[in-house]
Amino acid sequence: QVMVASRNYAYFANEATFEIKKCDLHCLEEGPSTTAVMTREEGLHYYKTMQTIRCMELKSDQLYKQKIIRGFCHLYDGQEACCVGLEVAIKPTDHVITAYRAHGFTYARGVPVREILAELTGREGGCVKGKGGSMHMYTKNFYGGNGIVGAQVPLGAGIALACKYFGKNEVCLTLYGDGAANQGQIFETYNLAALWKLPCIFICENNRYGMGTLVERAAASTDYYKRGDFIPGLRVDGMDVLCVREVTKFAVEHCRAGKGPI
Amino acid sequence: QVTVRDALNQALDEELERDERVFLLGEEVAQYDGAYKISRGLWKKYGDKRVIDTPISEMGFAGIAVGAAMVWLRPVCEFMTFNFSMQAIDQVINSAAKTCYMSAGSISVPIVFRGPNGASAGVGAQHSQCFAAWYGHCPGLKVVSPWSSEDAKGLLKASIRDDNPVVMLENELLYGVPFEMTEQAQSKDFVVPIGKAKIERQGTHVTLVSHSRPVGHCLEAAAVLAKEGVECEVINLRTIRPMDIEMVEASVVKTNHLVTVEGGWPQFGVGAEICARIMEGSAFNYLDAPAVRVTGADVPMPYAKILEDNCIPQVKDIIFAVKKTLNV
């Protein structure tokens, strides 16, 4: 005799509303709403994507320690909510560029796990045929994966310039870390992007450490969302995928309306 | 007769007109008509979208230009002089030059970095460096160095149409120099192929290889030497990378003597590369004497005119090197 437990989905709602943390604002009258609605499908999708990235990164960690992955291997486990929240708030025709902690974004932008692991292990089946490695993975509308700290920020603004040039109403997410936030070229880029009103969303992923250095030892001001000075900014809870999603939607609309950068 | 400045201006005008993805950015390129007036009239004709003034932020605007090139655009990024390109050299090398390879060919960067290179007149050490060797060193970049108006126009057009990042090393002292330009060279589709050198003067006794302004000095030296019965073959490299070493080899096979002439410093320079390649190739067996390099003096450029004049290759230095090689 077999006992089978069955769930009756009639008792489950199709969507739910969540309270999300209010964002700190800089040069903005209003931020995004403090509630977010998520459907069952969305929830499963976000969870599955984040969990896949987590597993992939933990496996990469093992492979790196076994020296099957060589050189550098910057892992994204713990930060999954950022890349997933960002990706679900933009379109595939929007653009993303980030620094070297890029595996999560590479997956979120559509490169299969198999091609990522093949690239990390230097195989021809890798997304760039083993020529790039951990820090240089690319796919459509995803420009890596950049090894030089901060260099990707002007590149991202350049991509935004191209978006504006042809009036395609696309935006560019330009990411950097708390360590990179002190690079001079980022401030040059803030100035250029604001002068030219580029549809560029500057995103600082603050994981509190630049290599081994705690943020307070590296930055005179750790209010990274304010450091664009004349550029409006928000401080977002990066551990909450819905918070990231809502703020990204807000920022994207801001840029599509021609009010960028942010 | 067309000056190098006007030739460059024509090239920019024609390419801006031909392809709407081409745009020019740099300091003073728009409303000031260009720091050296190379882009005169272009902002008036094409407007803010195609000719863009930038603040003094080389690393920022060079990076932006590279980013734009990675998407659909074909930027021409002007450095007021290549000395300032050092502020942005990471973007030129790590972002522009290496991306095609790192992305296994999926991302191309059709950008041109251009501006004056090398010694000027009395501008001092920080404003006089030649970057031919530095950029010529890097795979992923093409590097061109025009001498005449025909070179300038044809190479700039070819560079803009090339899907690779190209560094174009102009010369400020050449901007005002007029050269003859053939009918053909004045057509809108005239391009000088990248990677091909040109024999400016046929000769039989010695091969003089040079690029940029020193090509003119080589021709002057050749005229003087001709009166003494020495016929020099003068090769204008036109492209530093990929270098047309085949033309140099063919010439050395004929003349058996080689003198290289460049404005840059001697160590690890263009002449050093030419000599190494000649040694590695078939032409080595045809040399009747060691090759000689004529270069800029191995010192930061001094200010005083008499010192400065003696720090760059002069006609008398080239004549001296030829006579030393030929043992006359």
CSV table of N, CA, C and O in Angstrom, one decimal, chain A residues 95 97 119 127-129 131-132 136 138-139 142-143 146 148 150-159 161-166 168 170 183 185 188-189 191-193 195-196 198, chain B residues 19-23 25 49-50 52-73 87 90-91 94-95 98-99 101-104 106-107:
chain,number,residue,atom,x,y,z
A,95,HIS,N,21.5,46.7,-22.6
A,95,HIS,CA,22.9,46.3,-22.6
A,95,HIS,C,23.4,46.3,-21.2
A,95,HIS,O,23.0,47.0,-20.3
A,97,ILE,N,27.1,45.8,-18.9
A,97,ILE,CA,28.6,45.6,-18.8
A,97,ILE,C,29.0,45.6,-17.3
A,97,ILE,O,28.5,46.4,-16.6
A,119,GLU,N,34.2,27.5,-20.7
A,119,GLU,CA,35.1,28.7,-20.8
A,119,GLU,C,36.1,28.8,-19.6
A,119,GLU,O,37.3,29.0,-19.8
A,127,CYS,N,32.1,29.8,-24.1
A,127,CYS,CA,31.3,30.9,-24.9
A,127,CYS,C,32.3,31.7,-25.7
A,127,CYS,O,31.8,32.3,-26.7
A,128,VAL,N,33.5,31.9,-25.3
A,128,VAL,CA,34.5,32.5,-26.2
A,128,VAL,C,35.6,31.6,-26.5
A,128,VAL,O,36.8,32.0,-26.6
A,129,LYS,N,35.3,30.3,-26.7
A,129,LYS,CA,36.3,29.3,-27.2
A,129,LYS,C,37.5,29.2,-26.4
A,129,LYS,O,38.5,28.7,-26.9
A,131,LYS,N,39.3,31.5,-25.2
A,131,LYS,CA,40.2,32.6,-25.3
A,131,LYS,C,40.1,33.6,-24.3
A,131,LYS,O,41.0,34.5,-24.1
A,132,GLY,N,39.0,33.7,-23.6
A,132,GLY,CA,38.8,34.7,-22.6
A,132,GLY,C,39.0,34.3,-21.2
A,132,GLY,O,39.7,35.0,-20.5
A,136,HIS,N,36.6,37.3,-19.1
A,136,HIS,CA,36.3,37.9,-20.4
A,136,HIS,C,35.2,37.0,-21.1
A,136,HIS,O,35.6,36.4,-22.1
A,138,TYR,N,31.5,36.9,-23.0
A,138,TYR,CA,30.7,37.9,-23.7
A,138,TYR,C,29.5,37.1,-24.3
A,138,TYR,O,29.6,36.0,-24.6
A,139,THR,N,28.4,37.8,-24.5
A,139,THR,CA,27.3,37.3,-25.4
A,139,THR,C,26.5,38.5,-25.9
A,139,THR,O,26.9,39.7,-25.7
A,142,PHE,N,26.0,41.8,-24.0
A,142,PHE,CA,26.7,41.7,-22.7
A,142,PHE,C,28.2,41.8,-23.1
A,142,PHE,O,28.7,41.0,-23.8
A,143,TYR,N,28.8,42.9,-22.5
A,143,TYR,CA,30.1,43.2,-23.0
A,143,TYR,C,31.1,42.8,-21.9
A,143,TYR,O,32.1,43.5,-21.6
A,146,ASN,N,35.3,42.4,-17.5
A,146,ASN,CA,36.4,43.2,-17.8
A,146,ASN,C,37.4,43.2,-16.7
A,146,ASN,O,37.1,43.2,-15.5
A,148,ILE,N,40.3,45.1,-16.0
A,148,ILE,CA,40.9,46.3,-15.5
A,148,ILE,C,39.9,47.1,-14.6
A,148,ILE,O,38.8,47.5,-15.2
A,150,GLY,N,37.5,49.3,-13.1
A,150,GLY,CA,37.0,50.7,-13.4
A,150,GLY,C,36.9,50.9,-14.9
A,150,GLY,O,36.2,51.8,-15.3
A,151,ALA,N,37.7,50.2,-15.7
A,151,ALA,CA,37.7,50.5,-17.2
A,151,ALA,C,36.4,50.3,-17.8
A,151,ALA,O,36.1,51.0,-18.9
A,152,GLN,N,35.6,49.4,-17.3
A,152,GLN,CA,34.3,49.1,-17.9
A,152,GLN,C,33.3,50.3,-17.8
A,152,GLN,O,32.3,50.3,-18.5
A,153,VAL,N,33.6,51.2,-16.9
A,153,VAL,CA,32.6,52.3,-16.6
A,153,VAL,C,32.5,53.2,-17.8
A,153,VAL,O,31.4,53.5,-18.3
A,154,PRO,N,33.7,53.8,-18.3
A,154,PRO,CA,33.5,54.6,-19.5
A,154,PRO,C,33.0,53.8,-20.7
A,154,PRO,O,32.3,54.3,-21.5
A,155,LEU,N,33.4,52.5,-20.8
A,155,LEU,CA,32.9,51.7,-21.9
A,155,LEU,C,31.4,51.6,-21.8
A,155,LEU,O,30.7,51.8,-22.8
A,156,GLY,N,30.8,51.4,-20.6
A,156,GLY,CA,29.3,51.4,-20.5
A,156,GLY,C,28.7,52.7,-20.9
A,156,GLY,O,27.6,52.7,-21.6
A,157,ALA,N,29.3,53.8,-20.6
A,157,ALA,CA,28.8,55.1,-21.0
A,157,ALA,C,28.8,55.2,-22.5
A,157,ALA,O,28.0,55.9,-23.1
A,158,GLY,N,29.9,54.7,-23.1
A,158,GLY,CA,30.0,54.7,-24.5
A,158,GLY,C,28.9,53.9,-25.2
A,158,GLY,O,28.4,54.2,-26.3
A,159,ILE,N,28.6,52.7,-24.6
A,159,ILE,CA,27.4,51.9,-25.1
A,159,ILE,C,26.2,52.7,-25.0
A,159,ILE,O,25.3,52.8,-25.9
A,161,LEU,N,26.0,55.9,-25.1
A,161,LEU,CA,26.1,57.0,-26.1
A,161,LEU,C,25.5,56.4,-27.5
A,161,LEU,O,24.8,57.1,-28.2
A,162,ALA,N,26.0,55.2,-27.8
A,162,ALA,CA,25.5,54.5,-29.0
A,162,ALA,C,24.0,54.4,-29.0
A,162,ALA,O,23.3,54.5,-30.0
A,163,CYS,N,23.4,54.0,-27.8
A,163,CYS,CA,22.0,53.8,-27.7
A,163,CYS,C,21.3,55.1,-28.0
A,163,CYS,O,20.3,55.2,-28.8
A,164,LYS,N,21.8,56.2,-27.5
A,164,LYS,CA,21.2,57.5,-27.7
A,164,LYS,C,21.4,58.0,-29.1
A,164,LYS,O,20.5,58.6,-29.7
A,165,TYR,N,22.5,57.7,-29.7
A,165,TYR,CA,22.9,58.1,-31.1
A,165,TYR,C,21.9,57.7,-32.1
A,165,TYR,O,21.4,58.4,-32.9
A,166,PHE,N,21.4,56.4,-31.9
A,166,PHE,CA,20.5,55.9,-32.9
A,166,PHE,C,19.0,55.9,-32.4
A,166,PHE,O,18.1,55.4,-33.0
A,168,LYS,N,17.4,54.4,-30.1
A,168,LYS,CA,16.7,53.1,-30.0
A,168,LYS,C,16.0,52.9,-28.7
A,168,LYS,O,15.5,51.8,-28.4
A,170,GLU,N,17.2,52.3,-25.9
A,170,GLU,CA,17.8,51.2,-25.0
A,170,GLU,C,18.6,51.9,-24.0
A,170,GLU,O,19.0,53.0,-24.1
A,183,GLN,N,38.1,54.8,-8.4
A,183,GLN,CA,38.9,55.0,-9.6
A,183,GLN,C,38.5,56.4,-10.3
A,183,GLN,O,37.3,56.7,-10.5
A,185,GLN,N,38.7,57.4,-13.4
A,185,GLN,CA,38.0,57.4,-14.7
A,185,GLN,C,36.4,57.3,-14.5
A,185,GLN,O,35.7,57.7,-15.3
A,188,GLU,N,35.3,60.8,-14.2
A,188,GLU,CA,35.3,61.4,-15.5
A,188,GLU,C,34.1,61.0,-16.3
A,188,GLU,O,33.4,61.8,-17.0
A,189,THR,N,33.7,59.7,-16.1
A,189,THR,CA,32.5,59.2,-16.8
A,189,THR,C,31.3,59.8,-16.3
A,189,THR,O,30.4,60.2,-17.0
A,191,ASN,N,30.9,62.8,-15.2
A,191,ASN,CA,30.8,64.1,-15.8
A,191,ASN,C,30.4,64.1,-17.2
A,191,ASN,O,29.5,64.8,-17.6
A,192,LEU,N,31.0,63.2,-18.0
A,192,LEU,CA,30.7,63.1,-19.4
A,192,LEU,C,29.2,62.6,-19.6
A,192,LEU,O,28.5,63.2,-20.4
A,193,ALA,N,28.8,61.6,-18.8
A,193,ALA,CA,27.4,61.1,-18.9
A,193,ALA,C,26.4,62.1,-18.6
A,193,ALA,O,25.3,62.2,-19.2
A,195,LEU,N,26.8,65.5,-18.7
A,195,LEU,CA,26.9,66.5,-19.7
A,195,LEU,C,26.1,66.1,-20.9
A,195,LEU,O,25.4,66.9,-21.5
A,196,TRP,N,26.3,64.9,-21.3
A,196,TRP,CA,25.7,64.4,-22.6
A,196,TRP,C,24.3,63.7,-22.4
A,196,TRP,O,23.7,63.2,-23.3
A,198,LEU,N,23.4,60.8,-21.0
A,198,LEU,CA,23.4,59.5,-21.5
A,198,LEU,C,22.4,58.5,-20.8
A,198,LEU,O,22.3,58.6,-19.6
B,19,ASP,N,29.3,57.5,-44.1
B,19,ASP,CA,28.7,56.6,-43.2
B,19,ASP,C,28.3,57.3,-41.9
B,19,ASP,O,29.1,57.9,-41.2
B,20,GLU,N,27.0,57.2,-41.7
B,20,GLU,CA,26.4,57.9,-40.5
B,20,GLU,C,26.8,57.4,-39.2
B,20,GLU,O,26.6,58.0,-38.1
B,21,ARG,N,27.5,56.2,-39.2
B,21,ARG,CA,28.0,55.7,-37.9
B,21,ARG,C,29.3,56.3,-37.5
B,21,ARG,O,29.8,56.2,-36.4
B,22,VAL,N,29.9,57.1,-38.4
B,22,VAL,CA,31.2,57.7,-38.1
B,22,VAL,C,31.0,59.0,-37.3
B,22,VAL,O,30.1,59.8,-37.7
B,23,PHE,N,31.7,59.2,-36.3
B,23,PHE,CA,31.6,60.5,-35.6
B,23,PHE,C,33.0,60.8,-35.0
B,23,PHE,O,33.9,59.9,-34.9
B,25,LEU,N,35.3,62.7,-31.9
B,25,LEU,CA,35.2,63.3,-30.6
B,25,LEU,C,36.6,63.6,-30.1
B,25,LEU,O,37.6,62.9,-30.5
B,49,LYS,N,25.8,66.1,-33.0
B,49,LYS,CA,25.8,64.6,-32.8
B,49,LYS,C,27.0,63.9,-33.5
B,49,LYS,O,27.5,62.9,-33.0
B,50,ARG,N,27.5,64.5,-34.5
B,50,ARG,CA,28.6,63.9,-35.3
B,50,ARG,C,30.0,64.4,-34.9
B,50,ARG,O,31.0,63.7,-35.1
B,52,ILE,N,31.9,66.0,-31.6
B,52,ILE,CA,31.6,66.2,-30.2
B,52,ILE,C,32.8,66.7,-29.4
B,52,ILE,O,33.9,66.1,-29.4
B,53,ASP,N,32.6,67.9,-28.8
B,53,ASP,CA,33.7,68.4,-27.9
B,53,ASP,C,33.7,67.7,-26.6
B,53,ASP,O,32.6,67.4,-26.0
B,54,THR,N,34.8,67.4,-26.1
B,54,THR,CA,34.9,66.7,-24.8
B,54,THR,C,35.6,67.6,-23.8
B,54,THR,O,36.4,68.4,-24.1
B,55,PRO,N,35.3,67.4,-22.5
B,55,PRO,CA,36.2,68.0,-21.4
B,55,PRO,C,37.5,67.3,-21.5
B,55,PRO,O,37.8,66.3,-22.2
B,56,ILE,N,38.5,67.8,-20.6
B,56,ILE,CA,39.8,67.3,-20.6
B,56,ILE,C,39.8,66.0,-19.8
B,56,ILE,O,40.1,66.0,-18.6
B,57,SER,N,39.4,64.9,-20.4
B,57,SER,CA,39.2,63.6,-19.7
B,57,SER,C,39.5,62.5,-20.6
B,57,SER,O,38.7,61.7,-21.0
B,58,GLU,N,40.8,62.4,-20.9
B,58,GLU,CA,41.2,61.4,-21.9
B,58,GLU,C,40.8,60.0,-21.6
B,58,GLU,O,40.3,59.3,-22.5
B,59,MET,N,41.0,59.6,-20.4
B,59,MET,CA,40.6,58.2,-20.1
B,59,MET,C,39.1,58.0,-20.2
B,59,MET,O,38.7,57.0,-20.7
B,60,GLY,N,38.4,59.0,-19.7
B,60,GLY,CA,36.9,58.9,-19.8
B,60,GLY,C,36.4,58.9,-21.3
B,60,GLY,O,35.7,58.0,-21.7
B,61,PHE,N,36.9,59.9,-22.1
B,61,PHE,CA,36.3,59.9,-23.4
B,61,PHE,C,36.9,58.9,-24.3
B,61,PHE,O,36.1,58.4,-25.2
B,62,ALA,N,38.1,58.4,-24.1
B,62,ALA,CA,38.6,57.3,-24.9
B,62,ALA,C,37.8,56.1,-24.6
B,62,ALA,O,37.5,55.3,-25.5
B,63,GLY,N,37.5,55.8,-23.3
B,63,GLY,CA,36.7,54.7,-22.9
B,63,GLY,C,35.4,54.7,-23.5
B,63,GLY,O,34.8,53.7,-24.0
B,64,ILE,N,34.7,55.9,-23.5
B,64,ILE,CA,33.4,56.1,-24.1
B,64,ILE,C,33.5,55.8,-25.6
B,64,ILE,O,32.6,55.1,-26.1
B,65,ALA,N,34.5,56.3,-26.2
B,65,ALA,CA,34.6,56.0,-27.7
B,65,ALA,C,34.7,54.5,-27.9
B,65,ALA,O,34.1,54.0,-28.8
B,66,VAL,N,35.5,53.8,-27.1
B,66,VAL,CA,35.7,52.4,-27.3
B,66,VAL,C,34.4,51.6,-27.1
B,66,VAL,O,34.0,50.8,-27.8
B,67,GLY,N,33.6,52.0,-26.0
B,67,GLY,CA,32.3,51.4,-25.7
B,67,GLY,C,31.4,51.6,-26.9
B,67,GLY,O,30.7,50.7,-27.3
B,68,ALA,N,31.4,52.8,-27.4
B,68,ALA,CA,30.5,53.1,-28.6
B,68,ALA,C,30.9,52.2,-29.8
B,68,ALA,O,30.0,51.7,-30.5
B,69,ALA,N,32.2,52.0,-30.0
B,69,ALA,CA,32.6,51.2,-31.1
B,69,ALA,C,32.3,49.8,-30.9
B,69,ALA,O,32.1,49.0,-31.9
B,70,MET,N,32.1,49.3,-29.7
B,70,MET,CA,31.8,47.9,-29.4
B,70,MET,C,30.3,47.6,-29.8
B,70,MET,O,29.9,46.5,-30.0
B,71,VAL,N,29.5,48.7,-29.9
B,71,VAL,CA,28.1,48.5,-30.3
B,71,VAL,C,28.0,48.8,-31.8
B,71,VAL,O,28.3,47.9,-32.6
B,72,TRP,N,27.5,49.9,-32.3
B,72,TRP,CA,27.4,50.0,-33.7
B,72,TRP,C,28.2,51.1,-34.4
B,72,TRP,O,28.2,51.2,-35.6
B,73,LEU,N,28.8,51.9,-33.5
B,73,LEU,CA,29.4,53.2,-34.1
B,73,LEU,C,30.8,53.0,-34.5
B,73,LEU,O,31.5,52.1,-34.2
B,87,GLN,N,47.3,59.0,-20.7
B,87,GLN,CA,46.2,59.0,-19.7
B,87,GLN,C,45.2,57.9,-20.0
B,87,GLN,O,44.5,57.4,-19.1
B,90,ASP,N,45.3,52.6,-21.3
B,90,ASP,CA,44.7,51.3,-20.9
B,90,ASP,C,43.4,51.1,-21.7
B,90,ASP,O,43.2,49.9,-22.1
B,91,GLN,N,42.7,52.1,-22.1
B,91,GLN,CA,41.5,51.9,-22.9
B,91,GLN,C,41.9,51.5,-24.3
B,91,GLN,O,41.3,50.7,-25.0
B,94,ASN,N,44.0,47.7,-23.5
B,94,ASN,CA,43.2,46.6,-22.9
B,94,ASN,C,41.7,46.6,-23.3
B,94,ASN,O,41.1,45.5,-23.4
B,95,SER,N,41.1,47.7,-23.6
B,95,SER,CA,39.7,47.7,-24.0
B,95,SER,C,39.6,47.6,-25.5
B,95,SER,O,38.8,46.8,-26.0
B,98,LYS,N,42.6,44.5,-27.4
B,98,LYS,CA,42.5,43.1,-27.0
B,98,LYS,C,41.1,42.5,-27.1
B,98,LYS,O,40.9,41.2,-27.1
B,99,THR,N,40.1,43.3,-27.3
B,99,THR,CA,38.7,42.8,-27.2
B,99,THR,C,38.3,41.8,-28.3
B,99,THR,O,37.6,40.8,-28.0
B,101,TYR,N,40.1,39.7,-29.8
B,101,TYR,CA,40.7,38.4,-29.5
B,101,TYR,C,40.0,37.7,-28.3
B,101,TYR,O,39.7,36.5,-28.4
B,102,MET,N,39.9,38.5,-27.3
B,102,MET,CA,39.3,37.9,-26.0
B,102,MET,C,37.9,37.4,-26.2
B,102,MET,O,37.5,36.5,-25.5
B,103,SER,N,37.2,38.0,-27.1
B,103,SER,CA,35.8,37.6,-27.4
B,103,SER,C,35.7,36.6,-28.5
B,103,SER,O,34.6,36.4,-29.0
B,104,ALA,N,36.8,36.1,-28.9
B,104,ALA,CA,36.9,35.1,-30.0
B,104,ALA,C,36.2,35.7,-31.2
B,104,ALA,O,35.5,35.0,-32.0
B,106,SER,N,33.8,37.8,-31.5
B,106,SER,CA,32.4,38.2,-31.6
B,106,SER,C,32.2,39.7,-31.4
B,106,SER,O,31.2,40.2,-31.8
B,107,ILE,N,33.1,40.4,-30.8
B,107,ILE,CA,33.0,41.9,-30.6
B,107,ILE,C,34.1,42.5,-31.4
B,107,ILE,O,35.3,42.3,-31.1
